[in-house]
Amino acid sequence: MRLIGFYGITLALLSMTPSTFADDLLQPATNLVIEKNDIYIPEVREREERHIVLQNLDKKFNYDWNKFNTIANNHQYAKDVDSYIQKLDPQKDLNKADYSTFANLLHKLGTYHAHVSHAADPAIDKLSLAEPLLSAKEMKAWNYNHLAYAFEKRYVETRLTADKEKSLYYTSKVIDLYPKEQNRQVAYAYFIKGLVKHDAQEDDEAEKYFTLSLSTYEKLPQGKDDQYIRIKTRFAETKLEQGDQDSEAIALLEEVNQYWQAKGHTENNPFAAKTLLLLGQAHLNTGNTKLAQEEINKAINTYLHIYGKNNERLAKAYELLSESYVKAGDQSLAETYQQKAALVNKS
């Protein structure tokens, strides 16, 4: 192998190269590499190799926040994607044709962090990087929605007004994209507004936006889908948190539970598990300890199947079980599950 200066390349060599390679030769470069039966610019070769890697990662990392069955098999792929794209500068390292794939990976990873990892900062980081690279109106709307959702999660953690306002800002951007249209993107933006208002203890405003979100879904063709049901679950959760609406929450959650049971494959469905966990909490609130334990144990089995034994969701489930055994008068089992919760919280 030997190196030769770029500007000494002949027009004959240029005409023999593939079009993409020839285009790159028109840009200033320091060196070509000449090997037996091969001539290439190292920087171009590296970008071509990154193109292949990005395509493979995008194919393998098929997480879709609307499809619960894509969660369990994507934990490792999410780590692989995160590790790889952290090292990339799109303007420096990628061909322009790869920007859309890079943006798609960022968006999927951001939604994974928001909905699966429940990690607000990584979600905001990835979704913010994706934003200027997305051009399709629908994708921009969903990216804004997930940024709003991630900032809402951070507001819960920080209680900073800036995070609250950022969340509401991105929901408004979604609604502004569709000033005369009611669709799933707008319905979801209303839902996030409801979450933020609930977080701020503005419960009347929260209920208004939850109701507006659900009614918007109900007006759409096939609108009563998984998104709609997940929002109904969160609405029920807010009623539980208010402390005096257990019966209303149970009615909503029973409806949601029937939906997931009819859909099947609940062992792979964390949203079905959350419904059971909330039902357990509601039954515990109303004094039905035995039924509460049944629902909570079903939720635990699903969480173990999907996430393993150290996931944060298990901590709340174990704490509720511990509380149920206190009420049932079994202090030994109560302590056992409290210890399990403590171990998860430490991991």
C-alpha positions as CSV (number, residue, x, y, z in Angstrom):
1,M,0.0,0.0,0.0
2,R,1.2,3.6,-0.8
3,L,-0.2,7.1,-0.6
4,I,-0.3,9.6,-3.4
5,G,-1.3,13.3,-3.5
6,F,-4.9,14.0,-4.3
7,Y,-4.3,16.7,-6.9
8,G,-2.2,14.4,-9.1
9,I,-5.2,12.1,-9.9
10,T,-5.9,12.0,-13.6
11,L,-9.3,12.6,-15.3
12,A,-9.1,9.1,-16.6
13,L,-9.0,7.7,-13.0
14,L,-11.9,10.0,-12.1
15,S,-14.1,8.8,-15.0
16,M,-13.5,5.1,-13.9
17,T,-14.7,5.6,-10.3
18,P,-18.3,5.1,-9.2
19,S,-20.4,8.3,-9.1
20,T,-20.4,8.6,-5.3
21,F,-16.7,8.2,-5.2
22,A,-16.1,10.6,-8.0
23,D,-18.3,13.2,-6.2
24,D,-16.1,12.9,-3.2
25,L,-12.9,13.3,-5.3
26,L,-14.2,16.8,-6.3
27,Q,-13.9,17.8,-2.6
28,P,-10.5,18.6,-1.2
29,A,-8.8,15.5,0.3
30,T,-5.4,14.9,1.7
31,N,-4.6,11.4,0.4
32,L,-5.8,8.4,-1.5
33,V,-5.0,4.9,-0.6
34,I,-3.9,2.6,-3.4
35,E,-4.0,-1.1,-2.7
36,K,-4.0,-4.0,-5.1
37,N,-7.2,-3.8,-7.1
38,D,-8.5,-1.0,-4.9
39,I,-8.2,2.8,-4.8
40,Y,-10.1,4.7,-2.1
41,I,-10.2,7.8,0.1
42,P,-10.1,6.6,3.7
43,E,-12.7,9.2,4.9
44,V,-15.1,8.1,2.1
45,R,-14.5,4.4,3.0
46,E,-15.3,5.1,6.7
47,R,-18.5,6.9,5.8
48,E,-19.6,4.0,3.6
49,E,-18.9,1.6,6.5
50,R,-20.9,3.8,8.8
51,H,-23.8,3.8,6.3
52,I,-23.9,-0.1,6.5
53,V,-23.7,0.0,10.3
54,L,-26.5,2.6,10.6
55,Q,-28.7,0.6,8.2
56,N,-28.2,-2.6,10.2
57,L,-28.8,-0.9,13.6
58,D,-32.0,0.7,12.2
59,K,-33.2,-2.7,11.1
60,K,-32.3,-4.5,14.3
61,F,-33.5,-1.8,16.7
62,N,-37.1,-2.0,15.8
63,Y,-38.6,-0.6,19.0
64,D,-41.9,1.1,18.4
65,W,-43.5,2.9,21.4
66,N,-46.9,1.9,20.0
67,K,-46.1,-1.8,20.0
68,F,-45.6,-3.4,23.4
69,N,-44.2,-6.6,21.9
70,T,-41.1,-4.7,20.7
71,I,-39.9,-3.9,24.2
72,A,-38.5,-7.2,25.5
73,N,-36.2,-7.9,22.6
74,N,-34.7,-4.4,22.2
75,H,-33.0,-3.7,25.6
76,Q,-29.6,-4.7,24.3
77,Y,-30.1,-3.1,20.9
78,A,-31.0,0.1,22.6
79,K,-27.6,0.0,24.4
80,D,-25.8,-0.8,21.2
81,V,-27.4,2.1,19.3
82,D,-26.8,4.5,22.2
83,S,-23.1,3.5,22.3
84,Y,-22.6,3.9,18.6
85,I,-24.4,7.1,17.8
86,Q,-22.8,9.0,20.8
87,K,-19.6,8.9,18.8
88,L,-21.0,10.4,15.6
89,D,-21.1,13.9,14.3
90,P,-23.6,13.8,11.4
91,Q,-22.1,16.7,9.4
92,K,-18.5,15.3,9.8
93,D,-19.0,11.5,9.8
94,L,-22.1,10.8,7.6
95,N,-23.2,11.2,4.1
96,K,-26.3,13.4,3.8
97,A,-28.3,10.4,2.6
98,D,-27.7,8.9,6.0
99,Y,-29.2,11.8,7.9
100,S,-32.8,10.4,7.9
101,T,-31.6,7.0,9.2
102,F,-29.6,8.7,11.9
103,A,-32.6,10.8,12.9
104,N,-34.8,7.8,12.9
105,L,-32.4,6.0,15.3
106,L,-32.3,9.1,17.5
107,H,-36.1,9.3,17.6
108,K,-36.6,5.6,18.4
109,L,-33.9,5.8,21.1
110,G,-35.5,8.9,22.6
111,T,-38.9,7.3,22.8
112,Y,-37.3,4.1,24.3
113,H,-35.7,6.2,27.0
114,A,-39.0,8.1,27.6
115,H,-41.3,5.1,27.8
116,V,-39.1,2.1,28.7
117,S,-36.1,3.4,30.6
118,H,-38.2,6.3,32.1
119,A,-35.0,8.4,31.8
120,A,-35.9,12.0,31.0
121,D,-32.5,13.5,30.3
122,P,-31.3,10.8,27.8
123,A,-34.7,11.1,26.1
124,I,-34.5,14.8,25.8
125,D,-30.9,14.6,24.5
126,K,-31.7,12.2,21.7
127,L,-35.0,13.7,20.7
128,S,-33.5,17.2,20.6
129,L,-30.7,15.9,18.3
130,A,-33.3,14.3,16.1
131,E,-35.5,17.4,15.8
132,P,-33.6,19.5,13.2
133,L,-33.0,16.3,11.1
134,L,-36.6,15.4,10.7
135,S,-38.6,16.8,7.8
136,A,-41.8,14.9,7.6
137,K,-44.6,16.7,9.4
138,E,-46.0,13.6,11.2
139,M,-42.5,12.6,12.5
140,K,-41.8,16.2,13.7
141,A,-45.2,16.2,15.5
142,W,-44.4,12.9,17.3
143,N,-40.9,14.1,18.1
144,Y,-42.4,17.2,19.7
145,N,-44.9,15.1,21.6
146,H,-42.2,12.9,23.0
147,L,-40.0,15.9,23.9
148,A,-43.1,17.2,25.8
149,Y,-43.5,13.9,27.5
150,A,-39.8,13.7,28.5
151,F,-39.9,17.3,29.9
152,E,-43.0,16.4,31.8
153,K,-41.2,13.5,33.4
154,R,-38.3,15.8,34.2
155,Y,-40.7,18.3,35.8
156,V,-41.9,15.5,38.1
157,E,-38.3,15.0,39.2
158,T,-37.1,18.6,39.4
159,R,-40.3,20.6,40.0
160,L,-38.7,23.4,37.9
161,T,-41.0,25.8,36.2
162,A,-38.7,25.8,33.2
163,D,-39.3,22.0,32.6
164,K,-43.0,22.5,33.0
165,E,-43.0,25.3,30.4
166,K,-40.8,23.4,28.0
167,S,-43.3,20.5,28.1
168,L,-46.2,22.8,27.4
169,Y,-44.2,24.6,24.7
170,Y,-43.7,21.3,22.7
171,T,-47.4,20.3,23.1
172,S,-48.3,23.7,21.6
173,K,-45.9,23.1,18.7
174,V,-47.8,19.9,17.9
175,I,-51.2,21.7,18.0
176,D,-49.9,24.6,15.9
177,L,-48.8,22.1,13.2
178,Y,-52.5,21.0,12.8
179,P,-54.6,24.2,13.4
180,K,-57.7,22.8,11.7
181,E,-57.2,19.0,12.2
182,Q,-57.9,16.6,15.0
183,N,-55.7,13.5,14.9
184,R,-53.7,11.2,17.2
185,Q,-50.8,13.7,17.4
186,V,-53.1,16.4,18.7
187,A,-55.0,14.0,21.0
188,Y,-51.6,12.9,22.5
189,A,-50.6,16.6,23.0
190,Y,-53.8,17.2,25.0
191,F,-52.9,14.2,27.1
192,I,-49.5,15.5,28.0
193,K,-51.0,18.9,28.8
194,G,-53.3,17.0,31.2
195,L,-50.3,15.3,32.8
196,V,-48.5,18.6,33.3
197,K,-51.6,20.2,34.9
198,H,-51.9,17.2,37.2
199,D,-48.3,17.4,38.2
200,A,-48.9,21.1,39.0
201,Q,-51.9,20.1,41.1
202,E,-54.3,21.9,38.8
203,D,-56.7,19.0,38.8
204,D,-59.6,20.7,37.1
205,E,-57.4,21.7,34.2
206,A,-55.9,18.2,34.1
207,E,-59.3,16.5,33.9
208,K,-60.3,18.9,31.1
209,Y,-57.3,18.0,29.0
210,F,-57.6,14.2,29.7
211,T,-61.2,14.3,28.7
212,L,-60.4,16.4,25.6
213,S,-57.7,13.9,24.6
214,L,-59.9,10.9,25.0
215,S,-62.8,12.5,23.2
216,T,-60.5,13.4,20.3
217,Y,-59.4,9.7,20.0
218,E,-63.0,8.6,20.1
219,K,-63.9,10.8,17.1
220,L,-61.1,9.2,15.0
221,P,-61.5,6.1,12.8
222,Q,-60.3,3.1,14.9
223,G,-59.4,5.7,17.5
224,K,-59.9,3.5,20.5
225,D,-56.5,1.8,20.1
226,D,-53.6,1.1,22.4
227,Q,-52.7,4.8,22.6
228,Y,-56.3,5.6,23.7
229,I,-56.2,2.8,26.3
230,R,-52.9,3.9,27.7
231,I,-54.1,7.4,28.2
232,K,-57.3,6.1,29.9
233,T,-54.9,4.2,32.3
234,R,-53.0,7.3,33.2
235,F,-56.3,9.2,33.7
236,A,-57.3,6.4,36.2
237,E,-53.9,6.7,37.9
238,T,-54.4,10.5,38.4
239,K,-57.8,9.7,40.0
240,L,-56.1,7.2,42.4
241,E,-53.5,9.8,43.3
242,Q,-56.2,12.3,44.3
243,G,-57.2,9.9,47.1
244,D,-61.0,10.2,46.9
245,Q,-61.9,8.8,43.5
246,D,-61.1,5.1,43.9
247,S,-64.4,3.8,42.6
248,E,-64.1,6.0,39.4
249,A,-60.5,4.7,39.0
250,I,-61.6,1.1,39.3
251,A,-64.3,1.5,36.7
252,L,-61.8,2.9,34.2
253,L,-59.2,0.3,35.0
254,E,-61.7,-2.6,34.7
255,E,-62.5,-1.3,31.2
256,V,-58.8,-1.1,30.3
257,N,-58.1,-4.5,31.7
258,Q,-60.8,-6.1,29.6
259,Y,-59.2,-4.4,26.5
260,W,-55.8,-5.9,27.2
261,Q,-57.1,-9.3,28.2
262,A,-59.1,-9.5,24.9
263,K,-56.0,-8.5,23.0
264,G,-53.9,-11.3,24.5
265,H,-50.2,-11.9,25.1
266,T,-50.4,-10.0,28.4
267,E,-47.3,-11.7,29.6
268,N,-45.4,-9.4,27.2
269,N,-47.4,-6.3,27.9
270,P,-46.1,-3.9,30.5
271,F,-49.2,-1.7,30.0
272,A,-51.5,-4.6,30.9
273,A,-49.2,-5.1,34.0
274,K,-49.5,-1.5,35.0
275,T,-53.3,-1.7,34.8
276,L,-53.2,-4.7,37.1
277,L,-50.9,-2.9,39.5
278,L,-53.2,0.1,39.6
279,L,-56.2,-2.2,40.1
280,G,-54.3,-3.8,43.0
281,Q,-53.7,-0.4,44.5
282,A,-57.3,0.6,44.1
283,H,-58.6,-2.6,45.7
284,L,-56.1,-2.1,48.5
285,N,-57.5,1.4,49.0
286,T,-61.0,0.1,49.2
287,G,-60.1,-2.8,51.6
288,N,-60.2,-5.8,49.3
289,T,-56.8,-7.1,50.3
290,K,-57.1,-10.6,48.7
291,L,-58.1,-9.3,45.3
292,A,-55.4,-6.6,45.5
293,Q,-52.7,-9.3,46.1
294,E,-53.9,-11.3,43.1
295,E,-53.7,-8.4,40.8
296,I,-50.3,-7.2,42.1
297,N,-48.8,-10.6,41.8
298,K,-49.9,-10.9,38.1
299,A,-48.3,-7.6,37.5
300,I,-45.0,-8.7,39.1
301,N,-44.9,-11.8,37.0
302,T,-45.2,-9.8,33.8
303,Y,-42.6,-7.2,34.9
304,L,-40.1,-10.0,35.8
305,H,-40.7,-11.6,32.3
306,I,-40.1,-8.3,30.4
307,Y,-37.5,-6.4,32.5
308,G,-35.9,-8.9,34.8
309,K,-35.6,-8.8,38.6
310,N,-34.0,-5.3,39.1
311,N,-36.4,-3.0,37.3
312,E,-37.8,0.0,39.2
313,R,-41.4,-1.0,38.4
314,L,-41.0,-3.9,40.7
315,A,-40.2,-1.7,43.7
316,K,-43.6,-0.2,43.7
317,A,-45.3,-3.6,43.3
318,Y,-43.3,-5.1,46.2
319,E,-44.2,-2.1,48.4
320,L,-47.9,-2.5,47.6
321,L,-47.7,-6.2,48.4
322,S,-45.9,-5.4,51.7
323,E,-48.7,-2.9,52.5
324,S,-51.3,-5.5,51.7
325,Y,-49.8,-8.1,54.1
326,V,-49.6,-5.4,56.8
327,K,-53.4,-5.0,56.4
328,A,-53.8,-8.7,56.3
329,G,-51.9,-9.1,59.6
330,D,-49.0,-11.1,58.1
331,Q,-46.0,-9.1,59.3
332,S,-43.4,-11.7,58.1
333,L,-44.5,-11.5,54.5
334,A,-44.8,-7.7,54.8
335,E,-41.2,-7.5,55.8
336,T,-40.1,-9.9,53.0
337,Y,-41.6,-7.8,50.3
338,Q,-40.4,-4.5,51.8
339,Q,-36.9,-6.0,51.7
340,K,-37.4,-7.0,48.1
341,A,-38.5,-3.4,47.3
342,A,-35.4,-2.1,49.0
343,L,-33.1,-4.3,47.0
344,V,-34.6,-3.2,43.7
345,N,-34.2,0.5,44.7
346,K,-30.5,-0.1,45.5
347,S,-29.9,-1.8,42.1
